Structures are given as structure tokens and as C-alpha cells.
CSV table of C-alpha atoms in Angstrom, one decimal:
chain,number,residue,atom,x,y,z
A,22,ASP,CA,12.9,-15.9,27.9
A,23,VAL,CA,14.6,-16.1,24.6
A,24,LYS,CA,18.1,-14.3,24.5
A,25,VAL,CA,20.7,-13.3,22.2
A,26,THR,CA,23.8,-11.7,23.7
A,27,GLN,CA,26.7,-9.8,21.7
A,28,SER,CA,29.9,-9.5,23.4
A,29,SER,CA,30.1,-5.6,23.5
A,30,ARG,CA,27.8,-2.7,23.2
A,31,TYR,CA,30.5,-0.4,22.1
A,32,LEU,CA,34.1,-1.0,20.5
A,33,VAL,CA,36.4,1.2,19.2
A,34,LYS,CA,39.4,0.0,16.9
A,35,ARG,CA,42.1,1.3,14.5
A,36,THR,CA,42.2,0.6,10.8
A,37,GLY,CA,44.0,-2.5,10.1
A,38,GLU,CA,43.2,-4.4,13.6
A,39,LYS,CA,41.6,-7.6,13.4
A,40,VAL,CA,38.2,-7.5,15.1
A,41,PHE,CA,36.2,-10.2,16.5
A,42,LEU,CA,32.5,-9.6,17.4
A,43,GLU,CA,30.9,-12.7,19.3
A,44,CYS,CA,27.2,-13.6,19.4
A,45,VAL,CA,25.6,-16.0,21.5
A,46,GLN,CA,22.1,-17.4,21.6
A,47,ASP,CA,20.6,-19.6,24.4
A,48,MET,CA,17.6,-21.2,22.5
A,49,ASP,CA,19.1,-24.1,20.7
A,50,HIS,CA,18.4,-22.2,17.2
A,51,GLU,CA,20.1,-23.9,14.1
A,52,ASN,CA,20.2,-20.6,12.2
A,53,MET,CA,22.2,-17.3,13.0
A,54,PHE,CA,22.7,-14.2,11.0
A,55,TRP,CA,25.1,-11.3,11.1
A,56,TYR,CA,23.6,-7.7,9.9
A,57,ARG,CA,25.0,-4.3,9.8
A,58,GLN,CA,22.5,-1.5,10.2
A,59,ASP,CA,23.4,2.1,8.6
A,60,PRO,CA,21.0,4.9,8.5
A,61,GLY,CA,18.9,5.2,5.5
A,62,LEU,CA,20.2,1.6,4.5
A,63,GLY,CA,18.3,-0.6,7.0
A,64,LEU,CA,19.7,-3.9,7.6
A,65,ARG,CA,21.8,-5.6,5.3
A,66,LEU,CA,22.9,-9.2,5.6
A,67,ILE,CA,26.6,-10.0,5.9
A,68,TYR,CA,26.8,-13.7,6.6
A,69,PHE,CA,24.6,-16.2,7.9
A,70,SER,CA,24.8,-19.9,9.2
A,71,TYR,CA,22.4,-22.8,8.9
A,72,ASP,CA,23.9,-24.8,11.6
A,73,VAL,CA,27.4,-25.5,13.2
A,74,LYS,CA,30.3,-25.2,10.9
A,75,MET,CA,28.0,-23.9,7.9
A,76,LYS,CA,28.0,-20.6,6.8
A,77,GLU,CA,26.7,-18.6,3.7
A,78,LYS,CA,27.3,-15.2,2.2
A,79,GLY,CA,24.8,-12.7,2.5
A,80,ASP,CA,24.5,-9.5,0.3
A,81,ILE,CA,27.8,-7.7,1.7
A,82,PRO,CA,30.3,-10.2,2.8
A,83,GLU,CA,33.4,-8.5,1.4
A,84,GLY,CA,35.7,-7.6,4.1
A,85,TYR,CA,34.2,-10.1,6.7
A,86,SER,CA,34.4,-13.6,7.7
A,87,VAL,CA,32.5,-15.8,10.1
A,88,SER,CA,33.0,-18.9,12.4
A,89,ARG,CA,30.3,-21.2,13.9
A,90,GLU,CA,32.3,-24.1,15.8
A,91,LYS,CA,29.8,-24.2,18.2
A,92,LYS,CA,25.7,-24.2,17.9
A,93,GLU,CA,25.3,-21.4,20.4
A,94,ARG,CA,28.1,-19.0,19.1
A,95,PHE,CA,28.4,-17.1,15.9
A,96,SER,CA,31.4,-14.9,15.5
A,97,LEU,CA,32.0,-12.1,13.0
A,98,ILE,CA,35.6,-11.3,12.0
A,99,LEU,CA,37.0,-8.1,10.4
A,100,GLU,CA,40.4,-9.3,9.2
A,101,SER,CA,41.8,-5.8,8.7
A,102,ALA,CA,39.5,-2.9,10.0
A,103,SER,CA,38.7,0.0,7.9
A,104,THR,CA,36.8,3.1,8.4
A,105,ASN,CA,33.8,2.3,6.2
A,106,GLN,CA,33.2,-0.8,8.6
A,107,THR,CA,32.2,1.9,11.2
A,108,SER,CA,28.6,0.7,12.1
A,109,MET,CA,26.2,-1.1,14.1
A,110,TYR,CA,26.5,-4.6,14.1
A,111,LEU,CA,23.5,-6.9,14.9
A,112,CYS,CA,23.3,-10.6,15.4
A,113,ALA,CA,20.2,-12.8,15.2
A,114,SER,CA,19.1,-16.3,15.6
A,115,ARG,CA,16.0,-18.3,14.2
A,116,PRO,CA,15.0,-21.9,14.9
A,117,TRP,CA,15.2,-24.3,11.7
A,118,GLY,CA,11.4,-25.3,11.3
A,119,ARG,CA,9.5,-26.7,8.4
A,120,ASP,CA,8.3,-23.1,7.5
A,121,ARG,CA,11.4,-21.1,7.8
A,122,ALA,CA,9.6,-17.9,6.1
A,123,ASN,CA,7.4,-17.7,9.1
A,124,ASN,CA,9.9,-18.2,12.0
A,125,GLU,CA,10.9,-15.2,13.9
A,126,GLN,CA,14.3,-14.1,14.2
A,127,PHE,CA,15.5,-12.9,17.5
A,128,PHE,CA,17.9,-10.2,17.7
A,129,GLY,CA,20.7,-9.2,19.9
A,130,PRO,CA,21.2,-5.6,21.3
A,131,GLY,CA,23.9,-4.8,18.8
A,132,THR,CA,27.5,-3.5,18.9
A,133,ARG,CA,28.4,-0.2,17.7
A,134,LEU,CA,31.9,-0.5,16.2
A,135,THR,CA,34.1,2.6,15.5
A,136,VAL,CA,37.1,2.3,13.4
A,137,LEU,CA,39.4,5.4,13.5
B,12,GLY,CA,15.8,-9.0,-6.7
B,13,ASP,CA,13.5,-8.7,-3.6
B,14,SER,CA,13.1,-4.9,-2.1
B,15,VAL,CA,11.2,-3.4,0.4
B,16,THR,CA,10.3,0.3,0.2
B,17,GLN,CA,9.4,2.5,3.2
B,18,MET,CA,8.1,5.8,3.8
B,19,GLU,CA,11.0,8.2,4.7
B,20,GLY,CA,11.3,9.5,8.2
B,21,PRO,CA,11.5,10.9,10.6
B,22,VAL,CA,7.8,11.0,11.6
B,23,THR,CA,6.9,12.9,14.7
B,24,LEU,CA,3.4,12.8,16.0
B,25,SER,CA,1.5,14.2,19.1
B,26,GLU,CA,0.4,11.5,21.7
B,27,GLU,CA,-2.8,9.8,20.7
B,28,ALA,CA,-2.3,10.8,17.1
B,29,PHE,CA,-3.1,8.3,14.3
B,30,LEU,CA,0.0,6.5,12.7
B,31,THR,CA,0.5,5.3,9.1
B,32,ILE,CA,3.9,4.0,8.1
B,33,ASN,CA,3.9,3.0,4.3
B,34,CYS,CA,5.7,-0.2,3.1
B,35,THR,CA,5.6,-1.7,-0.5
B,36,TYR,CA,7.6,-4.6,-1.5
B,37,THR,CA,9.0,-6.1,-4.7
B,38,ALA,CA,9.1,-10.0,-4.8
B,39,THR,CA,8.7,-13.0,-6.9
B,40,GLY,CA,5.3,-14.9,-5.6
B,41,TYR,CA,3.8,-14.1,-2.3
B,42,PRO,CA,6.4,-13.7,0.5
B,43,SER,CA,5.8,-13.4,4.2
B,44,LEU,CA,5.8,-10.0,5.5
B,45,PHE,CA,6.9,-8.7,8.8
B,46,TRP,CA,7.2,-5.5,10.9
B,47,TYR,CA,10.1,-5.3,13.5
B,48,VAL,CA,10.4,-2.6,15.9
B,49,GLN,CA,13.9,-1.4,17.6
B,50,TYR,CA,13.4,0.8,20.6
B,51,PRO,CA,16.5,3.0,21.7
B,52,GLY,CA,19.4,1.0,22.5
B,53,GLU,CA,17.9,-2.3,21.9
B,54,GLY,CA,17.9,-4.9,19.0
B,55,LEU,CA,15.1,-5.4,16.8
B,56,GLN,CA,11.7,-7.4,18.1
B,57,LEU,CA,9.1,-8.9,15.9
B,58,LEU,CA,6.0,-6.6,16.0
B,59,LEU,CA,3.5,-8.4,13.8
B,60,LYS,CA,3.8,-10.7,10.7
B,61,ALA,CA,1.4,-11.8,7.8
B,62,THR,CA,2.0,-14.8,5.8
B,63,LYS,CA,-0.6,-14.7,2.9
B,64,ALA,CA,-2.6,-12.2,1.2
B,65,ASP,CA,-5.5,-10.3,3.1
B,66,ASP,CA,-4.0,-11.7,6.3
B,67,LYS,CA,-4.0,-8.9,9.1
B,68,GLY,CA,-1.2,-8.9,11.5
B,69,SER,CA,-1.7,-7.2,15.0
B,70,ASN,CA,0.2,-6.6,18.3
B,71,LYS,CA,0.1,-3.9,20.8
B,72,GLY,CA,-2.4,-1.8,19.0
B,73,PHE,CA,-0.6,-1.8,15.8
B,74,GLU,CA,-2.1,-3.5,12.6
B,75,ALA,CA,-1.0,-4.2,9.0
B,76,THR,CA,-2.8,-5.9,6.1
B,77,TYR,CA,-1.1,-7.9,3.5
B,78,ARG,CA,-2.5,-6.3,0.0
B,79,LYS,CA,-1.4,-8.6,-2.9
B,80,GLU,CA,-3.0,-6.2,-5.5
B,81,THR,CA,-0.9,-3.2,-4.2
B,82,THR,CA,2.1,-5.1,-2.8
B,83,SER,CA,1.7,-3.0,0.3
B,84,PHE,CA,1.9,-3.7,4.2
B,85,HIS,CA,1.4,-0.7,5.8
B,86,LEU,CA,1.4,-0.3,9.6
B,87,GLU,CA,-1.1,1.5,11.4
B,88,LYS,CA,-2.0,2.6,14.9
B,89,GLY,CA,-5.2,4.4,16.0
B,90,SER,CA,-3.6,6.2,18.9
B,91,VAL,CA,0.2,6.4,19.6
B,92,GLN,CA,1.8,6.8,22.8
B,93,VAL,CA,5.1,8.2,23.8
B,94,SER,CA,6.3,4.6,24.4
B,95,ASP,CA,5.8,3.9,20.7
B,96,SER,CA,8.7,6.0,19.9
B,97,ALA,CA,11.2,3.7,18.0
B,98,VAL,CA,12.5,2.8,14.7
B,99,TYR,CA,10.0,0.5,12.6
B,100,PHE,CA,11.4,-1.7,9.7
B,101,CYS,CA,9.2,-3.5,7.2
B,102,ALA,CA,10.6,-6.9,6.2
B,103,LEU,CA,9.8,-9.7,3.6
B,104,HIS,CA,10.7,-13.3,3.4
B,105,PRO,CA,10.4,-15.1,0.3
B,106,LYS,CA,8.2,-18.2,0.4
B,107,GLY,CA,10.2,-21.6,0.3
B,108,SER,CA,13.7,-19.8,-0.2
B,109,ALA,CA,16.8,-20.3,1.7
B,110,ARG,CA,17.3,-16.3,1.4
B,111,GLN,CA,16.9,-14.5,4.5
B,112,LEU,CA,14.9,-11.3,5.4
B,113,THR,CA,15.1,-8.4,3.2
B,114,PHE,CA,14.6,-5.1,5.3
B,115,GLY,CA,13.4,-1.7,4.3
B,116,SER,CA,15.4,1.3,5.4
B,117,GLY,CA,13.5,1.8,8.6
B,118,THR,CA,11.3,4.7,9.7
B,119,GLN,CA,12.1,6.8,12.8
B,120,LEU,CA,9.0,7.6,14.9
B,121,THR,CA,9.0,10.2,17.7
B,122,VAL,CA,5.8,10.6,19.8
B,123,LEU,CA,5.7,13.8,21.9
B,124,PRO,CA,3.8,14.2,24.9
């Protein structure tokens, strides 16, 4: 059974702290993604990675960075957390494949981050 | 740019009622279309998809037909169950593009016994 795990389900941090959100997939997928989910806004793409050590900005990368040192792990980093980064963060992975448009993304359970 | 518009929720139905959640899209060309479902406390799961015009995706009693002429992909189910209570997201992926999924805002469905 495919599996995407995220390091924490709930996280509370203070403004200005450096925050690491970890995501691990066991499906040997090349592509990995970080989204944030906010009420009324759906899911918005923060960053994605085609493969190890590769990364691309999504629609809302400001205030975030990522790291992909190993194929199975994709980390989201908040360099200096702010209250407007309070949100649900979802990680996903997808196989490369020839027809990427039809490939399913597999999601982790999410991390609900609160920044005080 | 690409966009997906879903009917606003929340939607509350009685068990065995008919469900429709509207979804329309704006995109260049003919994207692939998806419905994802998020059950309480979980991540998103693919519910169904359609990759070309007039295709019908179906799964777990849910159906959606890719309508090119109306740029729509409405989700339907003939008889909902309490276990269908979840948030439903419509999404598109442009063909031949390196860009990723574009999601709608989600529709919360609550089914009452």
C-alpha cells in the first residue's frame, strides 16, 4: 500500500522560529510537492521537486524553502515563522511516468501548524 | 492562467439524497480533470479522473463527465451515505505541461442520517 507520511500531525511554534516539516514517501516516486490548505482557498502549491536535489517554486513560495537530499524525503522549511503561515500543510508524491498529467498524486495526512 | 471554480459549500444532505457538486474550469487546451476527496483528519485521495472530452470518470458510486463545451466536470452521486461526508476538491492538470495540479477551493459535504 502506498504511503506518504508527515513528521507531525500538529505543531505549535512561535513567531521567528525556524520550522522544519518533513515528508517521507515509500513508493520510489520522483516527484514530490508541498501545498498549504486554507479555508476557501483550496490547496496552493508552495514548492515541488522533480527529483533529488531539484526544486521548483510553486505559486506561493515566499517565506518558504525546501530540501530534497534523498529521493524519499522532501522537507519544507520556514526560515522565520510568521502568524500568516498558520495553516494545514500537505505533502504529496507522484511517479514520473510518460503521461504526467494523468498520474495520481498521493497525499500525506497533513500537518496543522499554528504560529503564535 | 488556469483556474478551477467549485460551487460554494457547505452542502448538507440527508442520507440517500442525490448529490451534485459543480465544477467549472478555465485552461488552455484540454487538461486532465480530477476529483479528490478529503475525509476528516486525512490527506486527499483521488476519487476519479477524466483525461479527454466526453470521458466519464467513476468510483464508489460517484461520477463526473468531462464536458468540453461547457468546460465543466460536475460530480454526482445518486444516493449519498453518511460515510460520504468529506471535503471534495476539483482539480485540473494541463496536458503536456510541467506545471502541477490546480485545485478548486473545495466543497464541504455533510450527510445526515
